[in-house]
CSV table of C-alpha atoms in Angstrom, one decimal:
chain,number,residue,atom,x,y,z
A,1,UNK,CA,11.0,-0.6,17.6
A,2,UNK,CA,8.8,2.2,16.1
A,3,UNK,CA,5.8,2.4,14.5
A,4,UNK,CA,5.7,3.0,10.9
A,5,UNK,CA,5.1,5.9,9.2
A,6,UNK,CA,2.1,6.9,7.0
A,7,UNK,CA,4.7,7.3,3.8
A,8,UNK,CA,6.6,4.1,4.8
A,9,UNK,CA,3.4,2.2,4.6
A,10,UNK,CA,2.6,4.0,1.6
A,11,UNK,CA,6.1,3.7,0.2
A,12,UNK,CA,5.4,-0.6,0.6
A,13,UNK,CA,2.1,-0.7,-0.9
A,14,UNK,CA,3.0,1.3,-4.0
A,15,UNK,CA,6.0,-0.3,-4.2
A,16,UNK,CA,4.4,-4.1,-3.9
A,17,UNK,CA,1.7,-3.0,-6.6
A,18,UNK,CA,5.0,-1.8,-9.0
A,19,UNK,CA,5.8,-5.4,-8.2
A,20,UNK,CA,2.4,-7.1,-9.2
A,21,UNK,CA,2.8,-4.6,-12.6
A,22,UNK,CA,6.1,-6.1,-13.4
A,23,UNK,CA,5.7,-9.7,-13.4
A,24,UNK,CA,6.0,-11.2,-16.5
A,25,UNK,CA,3.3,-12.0,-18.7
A,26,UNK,CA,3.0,-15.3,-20.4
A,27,UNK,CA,-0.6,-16.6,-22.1
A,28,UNK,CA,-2.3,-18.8,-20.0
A,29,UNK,CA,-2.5,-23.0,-20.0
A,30,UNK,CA,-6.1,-22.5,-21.3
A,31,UNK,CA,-5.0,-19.9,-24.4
A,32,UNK,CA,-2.0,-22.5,-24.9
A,33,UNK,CA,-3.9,-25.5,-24.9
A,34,UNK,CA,-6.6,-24.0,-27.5
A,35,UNK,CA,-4.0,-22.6,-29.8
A,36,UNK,CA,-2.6,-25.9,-30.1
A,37,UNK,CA,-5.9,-27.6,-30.6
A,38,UNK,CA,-6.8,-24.8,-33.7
A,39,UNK,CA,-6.2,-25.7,-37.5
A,40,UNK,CA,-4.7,-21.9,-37.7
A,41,UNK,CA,-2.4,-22.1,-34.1
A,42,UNK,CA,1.1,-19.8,-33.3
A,43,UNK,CA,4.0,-21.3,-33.5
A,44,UNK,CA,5.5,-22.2,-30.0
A,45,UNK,CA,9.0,-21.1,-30.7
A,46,UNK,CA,8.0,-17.3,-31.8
A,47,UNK,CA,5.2,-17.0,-29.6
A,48,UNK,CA,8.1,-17.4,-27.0
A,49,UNK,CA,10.6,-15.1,-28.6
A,50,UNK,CA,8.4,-12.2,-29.1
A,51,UNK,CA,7.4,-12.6,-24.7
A,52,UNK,CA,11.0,-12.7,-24.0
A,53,UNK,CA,11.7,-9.7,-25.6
A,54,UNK,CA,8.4,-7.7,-24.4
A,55,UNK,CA,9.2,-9.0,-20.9
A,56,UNK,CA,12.4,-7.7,-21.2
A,57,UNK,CA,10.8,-4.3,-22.3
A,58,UNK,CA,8.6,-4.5,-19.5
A,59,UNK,CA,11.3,-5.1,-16.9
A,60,UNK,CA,13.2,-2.6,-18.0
A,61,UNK,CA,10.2,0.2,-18.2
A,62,UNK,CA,9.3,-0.9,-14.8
A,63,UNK,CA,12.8,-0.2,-13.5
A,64,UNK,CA,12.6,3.4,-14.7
A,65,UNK,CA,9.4,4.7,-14.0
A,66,UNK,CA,9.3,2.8,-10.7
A,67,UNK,CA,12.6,3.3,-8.9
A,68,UNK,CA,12.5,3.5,-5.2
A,69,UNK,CA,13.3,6.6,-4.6
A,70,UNK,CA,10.3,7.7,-7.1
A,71,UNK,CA,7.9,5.9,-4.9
A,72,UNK,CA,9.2,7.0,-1.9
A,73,UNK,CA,8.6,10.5,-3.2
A,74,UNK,CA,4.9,9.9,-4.6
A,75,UNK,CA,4.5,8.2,-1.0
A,76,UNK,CA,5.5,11.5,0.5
A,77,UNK,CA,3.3,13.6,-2.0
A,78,UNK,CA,-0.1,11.4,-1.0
A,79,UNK,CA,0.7,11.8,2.9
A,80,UNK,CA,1.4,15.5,2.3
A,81,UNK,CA,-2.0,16.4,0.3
A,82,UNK,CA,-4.1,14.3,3.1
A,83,UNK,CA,-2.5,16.7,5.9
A,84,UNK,CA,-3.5,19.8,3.9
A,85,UNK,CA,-7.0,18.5,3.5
């Protein structure tokens, strides 16, 4: 089996931070726990609909401007300046 490249291993790590960018994002237990507590708290059920829909907008900006073929090419772009240098 052969080594990998420099812009395969690139290609992964950029890739796997696209990943860590597009999980989706939810307030924590904490957050949760004092909104209920306060005399002035969110309301659960819009709280929720508004994440759905800007997890949704987040999913679907992270699936354009992170496509693997555009990481594979910025992969190829950092290995290619470090060789000039």
């Amino acid at each position: 089996m052969a080594a990998p490249t420099i812009p395969s291993l690139k290609q992964s790590f950029i890739a796997a931070q696209a990943t860590l960018l597009a999980q989706p994002l939810a307030p924590s237990p904490a957050w949760r726990a004092a909104n209920h507590a306060s005399d002035a708290s969110l309301p659960a059920r819009p709280l929720d609909d508004a994440l759905v829909a800007l997890n949704h907008a987040l999913q679907q900006h992270c699936r354009r401007i992170y496509p693997p073929q555009a990481t594979r090419n910025v992969a190829e772009q950092v290995a290619s300046a470090y060789a000039r240098d």
